[in-house]
Amino acid sequence: MTDVGEIIKALNDFGRFQHWLVLMITIVSPFGGFHMFSQLFMVIPVPHHCNTNWLDAIHLNLTEEAKLNLTIPRNPDGTLEPCLMYTPMETNPETILQSGLNSTEKCQDGWVFSSKPKPSLITQFSLVCDREDLIDISQSIFMSGLLVGAVVLGPLSDWYGRRPIALLSLFLEGAAGVAVAFAPSFYLYCGLRFLLGAALSGINISSTALCTEWVGIAYRPHAIITTHVTFALGQMILAGLAYGLQDWRHLQIAGSAPIFVFFFYICTMIIKAILFSFSLLFFQFLIFLIKLTPKQKPNSSTVLDLIRNPQLAKMTLISSLIWFVNSLAYYGLSLNVGSFGLNIYLTQVIFGAVEIPARILSVFLMQRFGRKKCQSLCLLLGGTFSLLIIAVPKDLPVVTTLLAVLGKFTMAASFSTSYVYSAELFPTIIRQTGLGVCQMTARVAGIISPLVDLLEKYSTSLPVGVFGSAAVVGGVFTLLLPETLGKELPDCVDDLTRKSRKGKKTNDSVENGCAKPNKDSCLSERITTTHF
């Protein structure tokens, strides 16, 4: 018993320290759900039209309604054209009144918002007409922060420890979140959102590692699913805050400032963690003195090792595809919560609530039907529900929203399944590298997902069609992967090509669907002590 995993098991797989650890992680997870989708409530469409103050210089005695009729063209339904205006003419007032204005052009002097809405990103930075695409681009920039955060903060977490990087990321999340509310320009807003995304990625990586390394094997799925559930609660809380605080700056502060309270609270709990760390070091030192057993040094692995073996290369490509389409469809539905026809606040609450049973149910479905069937079925159903949205008429928003909710349910369950399934597919020696590649492809899909919405200008059903088709393709390719339920986890790459492993002593056996270390194996997994 010379590794940290066995030391934790000897002390307590899920004792008082682990309870505090999971508690500290779960109380900050809702902020991730808030910031991930908060921009949706800051860009709610507002009626607008071109600013035509040039007419005031002519000093025509006209009412405001008459000025609009004279300078702004109307749509067939009688509403004002939001992005066009009649071309100003330098002529006498009588000619304008008699002949009117005929030629049109794009807005030249900004826009006027018809009503008096609460301040939003749209009114603050004029994100309408030709600038409307900046909304999706800014969300893509935020997703890019998640990718960069994973690349930068992930290795830093390995080098300097989970705790300092988690606390640094938490502080950065609060500071960047509050700073966003005071951004004077849209470009600075995007830059701060980029930092916010990087901070969220750092928290996610560190918290997942802590749950994996400090919690006993049998309790790891429960700890990870708990963080997923609280992430969904954050989405529900977002809807309530957005409904009560319709000023985007107030909403941003309300979802960011409390982070500092939890930050200082967690800092006060670090003493307990340090004491537990000292106890672990003491036990490890005793075991080192009692039993010194030479162990084979594991070979270092690289990304290239994933493609050298044909079977491993196939699993890597398909697993990466699963993570890509899963992320693409999940964020595609989540970021379009306001386009299904019902009240955006109610839909957001439903979208967040439906993830809770989906993620919990996925654990039981994996144990009952297996990883491959559960993964494939969720992707196929999620893609089918998304494609069915295209066939629903726009005057049936309840049906559209119902299909979207079912799609969100299955995609959330598929996401939770991916965490378990992918970890069991890759051999021990290269498991972390394989999971890193899969999560990287998911981040790339998160960046692309908001940009797919730009296709809506060509066809309103095109984005949903892309999301649904991608999920269906992923579900079909999942059937090419092997089942891992009840099977021993591979230790070496060579284990993938062996037809039978019965009677073979391995490093990992499966007990209730979880890995259980044995003493003998071809190669054991390197377990490093977390600097907590």
XYZ file of C-alpha atoms in Angstrom:
532
model
C 0.000 0.000 0.000
C 2.325 2.676 -1.252
C 0.175 5.059 -3.272
C -1.953 7.980 -2.199
C -5.187 6.285 -3.275
C -4.658 3.432 -0.815
C -3.622 5.843 1.929
C -6.884 7.762 1.532
C -8.805 4.514 1.567
C -7.031 3.476 4.773
C -7.962 6.737 6.449
C -11.492 7.197 5.071
C -12.779 7.219 1.509
C -15.333 9.918 2.240
C -14.706 11.276 5.696
C -15.083 14.688 7.244
C -12.348 16.250 5.155
C -13.865 14.985 1.902
C -17.262 16.313 2.983
C -15.768 19.774 3.456
C -13.893 19.503 0.177
C -17.004 18.628 -1.843
C -18.955 21.337 -0.016
C -16.410 23.995 -0.917
C -16.449 22.902 -4.547
C -20.224 22.723 -4.825
C -20.869 26.169 -3.332
C -18.869 27.810 -6.116
C -20.161 25.644 -8.973
C -23.424 27.635 -9.423
C -21.373 30.698 -10.384
C -20.074 28.742 -13.358
C -23.621 28.091 -14.563
C -24.425 31.765 -14.085
C -21.508 33.162 -16.063
C -21.749 30.536 -18.782
C -25.190 31.753 -19.880
C -25.615 35.204 -18.287
C -25.071 37.066 -21.567
C -28.310 35.563 -22.928
C -30.279 37.895 -20.638
C -28.166 40.924 -21.500
C -28.955 40.820 -25.215
C -32.743 40.453 -25.214
C -33.993 42.135 -28.439
C -35.269 45.699 -28.109
C -37.357 47.529 -30.779
C -35.275 50.182 -32.504
C -34.997 52.356 -35.606
C -32.475 54.683 -37.196
C -31.685 58.022 -35.632
C -33.055 60.694 -38.006
C -32.291 63.866 -36.069
C -31.135 65.497 -39.323
C -34.766 66.367 -39.953
C -34.834 68.613 -36.880
C -32.446 71.039 -38.580
C -35.083 71.797 -41.230
C -37.488 72.996 -38.542
C -40.597 71.264 -39.834
C -43.574 71.526 -37.546
C -44.282 67.790 -37.385
C -45.274 65.365 -34.681
C -42.914 62.566 -33.749
C -45.108 60.044 -35.557
C -45.092 62.172 -38.714
C -41.293 62.456 -38.578
C -40.963 58.686 -38.383
C -43.332 58.186 -41.297
C -41.341 60.664 -43.348
C -37.846 59.329 -42.591
C -38.201 55.611 -41.759
C -39.631 53.006 -44.185
C -42.089 50.470 -42.826
C -42.230 46.705 -43.100
C -45.235 44.930 -44.656
C -46.706 44.389 -41.175
C -46.595 48.126 -40.458
C -43.633 48.148 -38.090
C -40.705 50.492 -38.550
C -37.724 49.136 -40.492
C -35.006 48.708 -37.820
C -31.904 49.052 -39.997
C -32.832 51.352 -42.900
C -33.709 55.013 -43.257
C -34.619 57.287 -46.127
C -31.603 59.086 -47.562
C -31.509 62.698 -46.321
C -31.965 65.350 -49.014
C -30.791 68.933 -49.037
C -33.911 70.576 -50.343
C -36.588 72.911 -49.106
C -39.112 71.653 -46.535
C -42.068 72.007 -48.900
C -40.535 69.629 -51.444
C -39.875 67.014 -48.717
C -43.446 67.268 -47.477
C -44.927 67.055 -50.962
C -42.697 64.434 -52.590
C -41.338 62.595 -49.576
C -38.104 60.626 -49.535
C -37.668 57.524 -51.684
C -34.126 56.143 -51.661
C -32.983 54.265 -48.532
C -29.655 53.634 -46.861
C -28.285 52.080 -43.691
C -28.418 53.984 -40.441
C -25.760 56.684 -40.348
C -26.138 58.343 -36.941
C -26.870 55.411 -34.669
C -30.190 54.086 -33.457
C -33.095 55.132 -31.306
C -34.778 52.543 -29.109
C -38.526 52.923 -29.311
C -39.332 52.097 -25.715
C -37.344 52.938 -22.611
C -35.806 49.556 -21.784
C -33.502 48.770 -18.930
C -29.823 49.128 -19.852
C -28.572 46.078 -21.758
C -25.602 45.211 -23.928
C -27.729 46.015 -26.961
C -28.580 49.533 -25.827
C -25.186 50.145 -24.230
C -23.049 49.159 -27.234
C -25.620 49.368 -30.074
C -25.461 45.671 -30.939
C -28.085 45.839 -33.671
C -28.232 45.537 -37.450
C -24.695 45.163 -38.837
C -23.313 44.933 -35.287
C -25.703 42.175 -34.221
C -23.197 39.469 -35.168
C -20.925 40.765 -32.393
C -23.261 39.118 -29.870
C -22.408 35.617 -31.075
C -18.771 36.552 -31.602
C -18.471 37.775 -28.007
C -19.894 34.481 -26.732
C -17.366 32.650 -28.884
C -14.581 34.774 -27.361
C -15.797 33.736 -23.921
C -15.642 30.082 -24.986
C -12.110 30.711 -26.282
C -11.215 31.761 -22.754
C -12.360 28.353 -21.550
C -9.998 26.708 -24.026
C -7.015 28.905 -23.165
C -7.720 28.474 -19.460
C -7.598 24.704 -19.856
C -4.297 24.904 -21.740
C -2.635 27.333 -19.290
C -4.169 26.644 -15.886
C -4.290 22.868 -16.338
C -0.483 22.409 -16.350
C -0.103 25.080 -13.650
C -2.460 23.033 -11.494
C -0.140 20.046 -11.904
C 2.986 22.058 -11.186
C 1.897 24.293 -8.293
C -1.000 22.307 -6.843
C -4.788 22.284 -7.122
C -5.473 24.549 -4.157
C -3.479 27.665 -5.194
C -4.715 27.463 -8.795
C -8.316 26.910 -7.667
C -8.147 29.912 -5.338
C -6.430 32.035 -7.979
C -9.090 31.086 -10.526
C -11.880 31.786 -8.050
C -10.486 35.228 -7.268
C -10.005 35.936 -10.974
C -13.601 34.873 -11.646
C -14.913 37.343 -9.066
C -12.627 40.196 -10.152
C -13.251 39.757 -13.883
C -16.980 39.225 -13.298
C -17.343 42.510 -11.408
C -15.052 44.358 -13.839
C -17.258 43.294 -16.764
C -20.096 45.369 -15.304
C -17.981 48.523 -15.573
C -16.553 47.926 -19.065
C -16.761 51.246 -20.958
C -16.395 49.659 -24.402
C -17.540 46.478 -26.064
C -14.006 45.357 -26.857
C -12.957 45.671 -23.228
C -16.111 43.776 -22.309
C -15.039 40.913 -24.592
C -11.538 40.932 -23.127
C -12.830 40.681 -19.569
C -15.232 37.929 -20.568
C -12.266 36.070 -22.049
C -10.488 36.237 -18.677
C -13.699 35.145 -16.990
C -13.872 32.073 -19.219
C -10.259 31.204 -18.439
C -10.983 31.465 -14.713
C -14.009 29.166 -15.013
C -11.880 26.611 -16.816
C -9.249 26.750 -14.069
C -11.885 26.166 -11.402
C -13.403 23.273 -13.332
C -10.057 21.537 -13.869
C -8.907 21.978 -10.276
C -12.222 20.923 -8.728
C -12.475 17.827 -10.933
C -8.913 16.853 -10.028
C -9.578 17.360 -6.326
C -12.709 15.211 -6.447
C -10.780 12.517 -8.298
C -7.633 12.528 -6.157
C -8.923 13.109 -2.629
C -12.221 11.239 -2.669
C -12.343 7.445 -2.497
C -12.924 5.528 -5.718
C -16.431 4.418 -4.782
C -17.532 7.995 -4.062
C -15.921 9.802 -6.997
C -18.963 9.627 -9.321
C -21.162 11.034 -6.558
C -18.798 13.966 -5.989
C -18.526 14.804 -9.691
C -22.273 14.495 -10.333
C -22.880 16.768 -7.332
C -20.851 19.525 -8.989
C -22.806 18.968 -12.217
C -26.100 19.314 -10.341
C -25.056 22.567 -8.666
C -23.935 23.863 -12.060
C -27.528 23.301 -13.224
C -28.803 25.105 -10.123
C -26.702 28.085 -11.165
C -28.618 28.215 -14.444
C -31.908 28.316 -12.548
C -30.642 31.028 -10.214
C -29.594 33.036 -13.272
C -33.177 33.137 -14.542
C -34.450 34.469 -11.213
C -31.764 37.135 -10.940
C -32.229 38.203 -14.550
C -35.980 38.589 -14.029
C -35.517 40.743 -10.925
C -32.469 42.704 -12.119
C -33.038 43.695 -15.720
C -30.168 46.183 -15.729
C -27.295 44.155 -17.165
C -24.703 45.812 -14.940
C -26.655 45.044 -11.769
C -27.175 41.471 -12.926
C -23.472 40.999 -13.601
C -22.497 42.363 -10.191
C -25.135 40.264 -8.409
C -23.729 37.101 -9.992
C -20.069 37.974 -9.372
C -19.659 39.906 -6.109
C -20.774 37.004 -3.843
C -17.795 35.026 -5.130
C -15.532 37.083 -2.866
C -17.583 36.041 0.168
C -17.090 32.376 -0.655
C -13.470 33.036 -1.553
C -12.642 34.297 1.928
C -14.788 31.580 3.492
C -12.859 28.908 1.626
C -9.586 30.513 2.667
C -10.599 30.051 6.319
C -11.189 26.361 5.627
C -7.694 25.886 4.225
C -6.329 25.249 7.721
C -8.324 22.029 7.882
C -7.014 21.000 4.500
C -3.424 21.702 5.538
C -3.819 19.654 8.710
C -5.207 16.773 6.668
C -2.326 17.095 4.227
C 0.165 16.802 7.091
C -1.598 13.691 8.322
C -1.368 12.159 4.840
C 2.341 12.942 4.656
C 2.843 11.359 8.070
C 1.077 8.145 7.035
C 2.928 8.081 3.748
C 6.260 8.451 5.557
C 5.425 5.583 7.906
C 4.481 3.322 5.006
C 7.671 4.297 3.229
C 9.726 3.236 6.238
C 7.834 -0.020 6.804
C 7.624 -1.277 3.254
C 9.981 -0.198 0.505
C 8.976 -1.880 -2.721
C 10.696 -0.971 -5.972
C 8.184 -0.053 -8.654
C 8.604 0.065 -12.365
C 8.739 3.642 -13.537
C 5.901 4.278 -15.977
C 6.716 5.533 -19.395
C 5.773 9.109 -20.158
C 3.041 9.483 -22.733
C 2.409 12.091 -25.390
C -0.436 12.949 -27.718
C 1.346 11.080 -30.520
C 0.961 7.836 -28.568
C -2.790 8.091 -29.127
C -2.426 7.520 -32.870
C 0.417 4.996 -33.037
C -1.785 2.026 -32.207
C -4.611 1.578 -34.775
C -7.236 0.537 -32.238
C -6.271 3.301 -29.824
C -6.299 5.803 -32.681
C -9.836 4.709 -33.591
C -11.022 5.129 -30.006
C -9.345 8.520 -29.740
C -10.955 9.828 -32.931
C -14.426 8.543 -32.048
C -14.207 9.708 -28.433
C -13.061 13.136 -29.588
C -15.952 13.213 -32.052
C -18.400 12.330 -29.255
C -17.120 15.148 -27.055
C -17.170 17.571 -29.988
C -20.757 16.900 -31.101
C -21.917 16.685 -27.497
C -20.547 20.123 -26.685
C -21.750 21.559 -29.995
C -25.347 20.390 -29.507
C -25.464 21.113 -25.763
C -24.334 24.725 -26.088
C -26.272 25.110 -29.322
C -29.531 24.441 -27.484
C -28.537 26.270 -24.300
C -27.456 29.467 -26.044
C -30.697 29.626 -28.060
C -32.966 29.551 -25.041
C -34.678 32.767 -26.153
C -35.502 31.644 -29.688
C -38.016 28.883 -28.964
C -41.015 31.176 -28.618
C -41.805 31.050 -24.895
C -40.769 33.382 -22.087
C -36.981 33.312 -21.868
C -36.941 33.391 -18.058
C -39.304 30.436 -17.721
C -37.465 28.489 -20.408
C -34.126 29.067 -18.674
C -35.506 27.729 -15.381
C -36.782 24.626 -17.161
C -33.485 24.199 -19.012
C -31.577 24.299 -15.728
C -34.022 22.086 -13.816
C -34.102 19.376 -16.462
C -30.337 18.844 -16.165
C -30.595 17.691 -12.547
C -32.576 14.470 -13.162
C -30.733 13.959 -16.456
C -27.302 13.845 -14.844
C -28.453 11.742 -11.895
C -30.377 9.325 -14.119
C -27.375 8.837 -16.391
C -25.511 7.079 -13.566
C -28.235 4.445 -13.188
C -28.692 4.055 -16.946
C -24.974 3.384 -17.392
C -25.089 0.694 -14.738
C -28.213 -0.898 -16.208
C -27.652 -0.731 -19.981
C -23.935 -0.094 -20.292
C -21.844 2.904 -21.308
C -21.992 2.464 -25.079
C -25.755 2.041 -25.349
C -26.404 4.929 -22.975
C -23.995 7.227 -24.821
C -25.299 6.331 -28.262
C -28.970 6.486 -27.279
C -28.619 9.901 -25.635
C -26.862 11.370 -28.668
C -29.343 9.861 -31.113
C -32.350 11.055 -29.119
C -30.851 14.495 -28.556
C -30.128 14.898 -32.254
C -33.580 13.629 -33.217
C -35.360 16.027 -30.876
C -33.295 18.905 -32.288
C -34.091 17.955 -35.881
C -37.804 17.690 -35.082
C -37.762 21.364 -34.055
C -37.297 22.250 -37.731
C -40.629 20.625 -38.644
C -42.640 22.468 -35.962
C -44.480 25.621 -37.155
C -43.479 28.867 -35.484
C -46.998 29.354 -34.139
C -46.522 26.330 -31.836
C -43.895 27.613 -29.356
C -44.958 25.141 -26.654
C -44.155 22.169 -28.888
C -40.855 23.747 -29.959
C -39.833 24.383 -26.358
C -40.831 20.858 -25.329
C -38.601 19.346 -28.003
C -35.763 21.676 -26.986
C -36.150 20.648 -23.332
C -36.051 16.968 -24.278
C -32.976 17.650 -26.379
C -31.302 19.449 -23.468
C -32.209 16.552 -21.154
C -30.599 13.921 -23.357
C -27.531 16.012 -24.186
C -26.889 16.715 -20.479
C -27.155 12.984 -19.745
C -24.818 12.296 -22.653
C -22.278 14.770 -21.293
C -22.200 13.055 -17.895
C -21.867 9.682 -19.613
C -18.875 10.936 -21.614
C -16.885 11.632 -18.448
C -17.227 8.012 -17.293
C -17.098 6.256 -20.664
C -14.014 8.017 -22.008
C -12.070 7.468 -18.794
C -12.714 3.720 -19.048
C -11.804 3.451 -22.730
C -8.234 4.750 -22.546
C -5.425 2.631 -21.062
C -4.074 3.718 -17.713
C -0.709 4.795 -19.110
C -2.289 7.333 -21.440
C -5.671 7.971 -19.821
C -5.063 11.572 -18.757
C -3.658 12.474 -22.169
C -6.650 10.948 -23.928
C -9.135 12.747 -21.707
C -7.252 15.994 -22.256
C -7.583 15.656 -26.027
C -11.297 14.878 -25.726
C -11.972 17.882 -23.515
C -9.949 20.066 -25.869
C -12.224 19.130 -28.756
C -15.228 19.946 -26.563
C -13.830 23.432 -25.954
C -13.321 23.930 -29.681
C -16.955 22.948 -30.250
C -17.973 25.464 -27.588
C -16.195 28.183 -29.566
C -17.855 27.132 -32.817
C -21.361 26.754 -31.385
C -22.173 30.506 -31.108
C -20.767 31.067 -34.597
C -23.114 28.447 -36.058
C -25.986 30.732 -35.035
C -24.746 33.214 -37.642
C -26.116 30.822 -40.271
C -29.587 31.879 -39.178
C -29.440 34.828 -41.565
C -29.570 32.339 -44.435
C -32.137 29.981 -42.900
C -33.699 30.003 -39.441
C -33.643 26.209 -39.292
C -30.026 25.820 -40.384
C -28.331 26.150 -36.939
C -30.688 23.663 -35.275
C -30.180 21.325 -38.224
C -26.404 21.455 -37.751
C -26.670 20.758 -34.018
C -29.109 17.865 -34.476
C -27.259 16.270 -37.380
C -23.953 16.407 -35.515
C -25.463 14.651 -32.485
C -26.977 11.903 -34.656
C -23.632 11.313 -36.398
C -21.915 11.064 -33.019
C -24.508 8.589 -31.787
C -23.940 6.332 -34.809
C -20.141 6.375 -34.469
C -20.447 5.539 -30.756
C -21.624 2.055 -31.769
C -18.112 1.390 -33.101
C -16.628 1.616 -29.604
C -16.337 -1.333 -27.200
C -18.466 -1.685 -24.091
C -16.648 -1.118 -20.773
C -19.332 -1.966 -18.199
C -18.200 -4.839 -15.985
C -14.893 -5.190 -17.819
C -11.393 -4.730 -16.514
C -9.851 -1.405 -17.376
C -6.863 -1.570 -19.769
C -3.487 -0.782 -18.235
C -1.296 -0.973 -21.328
C -1.896 -0.235 -24.971
C -1.312 -3.930 -25.651
C -4.380 -4.783 -23.550
C -6.605 -3.283 -26.238
C -5.595 -5.934 -28.767
C -5.902 -8.961 -26.537
C -9.043 -10.981 -27.140
C -9.346 -12.293 -23.617
C -8.044 -11.105 -20.294
C -9.607 -13.806 -18.142
C -7.334 -15.132 -15.497
C -4.870 -12.318 -16.057
C -3.793 -10.292 -13.090
C -4.113 -6.615 -13.833
C -3.676 -3.349 -12.083
C -7.336 -2.429 -12.361
C -10.398 -4.555 -11.799
C -13.954 -3.354 -11.735
C -16.065 -3.399 -8.627
C -19.544 -1.926 -9.021
C -18.431 -0.112 -12.140
C -15.461 1.539 -10.425
C -11.750 0.868 -10.766
C -10.168 -1.167 -7.994
C -6.368 -1.376 -7.866
C -4.573 -4.698 -7.677
C -0.967 -5.261 -6.815
C 0.355 -6.836 -9.988
C 0.074 -5.474 -13.505
C 1.980 -4.805 -16.667
C 2.118 -1.154 -15.826
C 0.606 0.783 -12.971
C -0.819 4.237 -13.137
C 1.327 7.012 -11.778
C -0.452 8.770 -8.905
C 1.007 12.007 -7.708
C 0.268 13.694 -4.437
C -1.872 16.800 -4.708
C -0.432 19.937 -3.143
C -3.577 20.862 -1.246
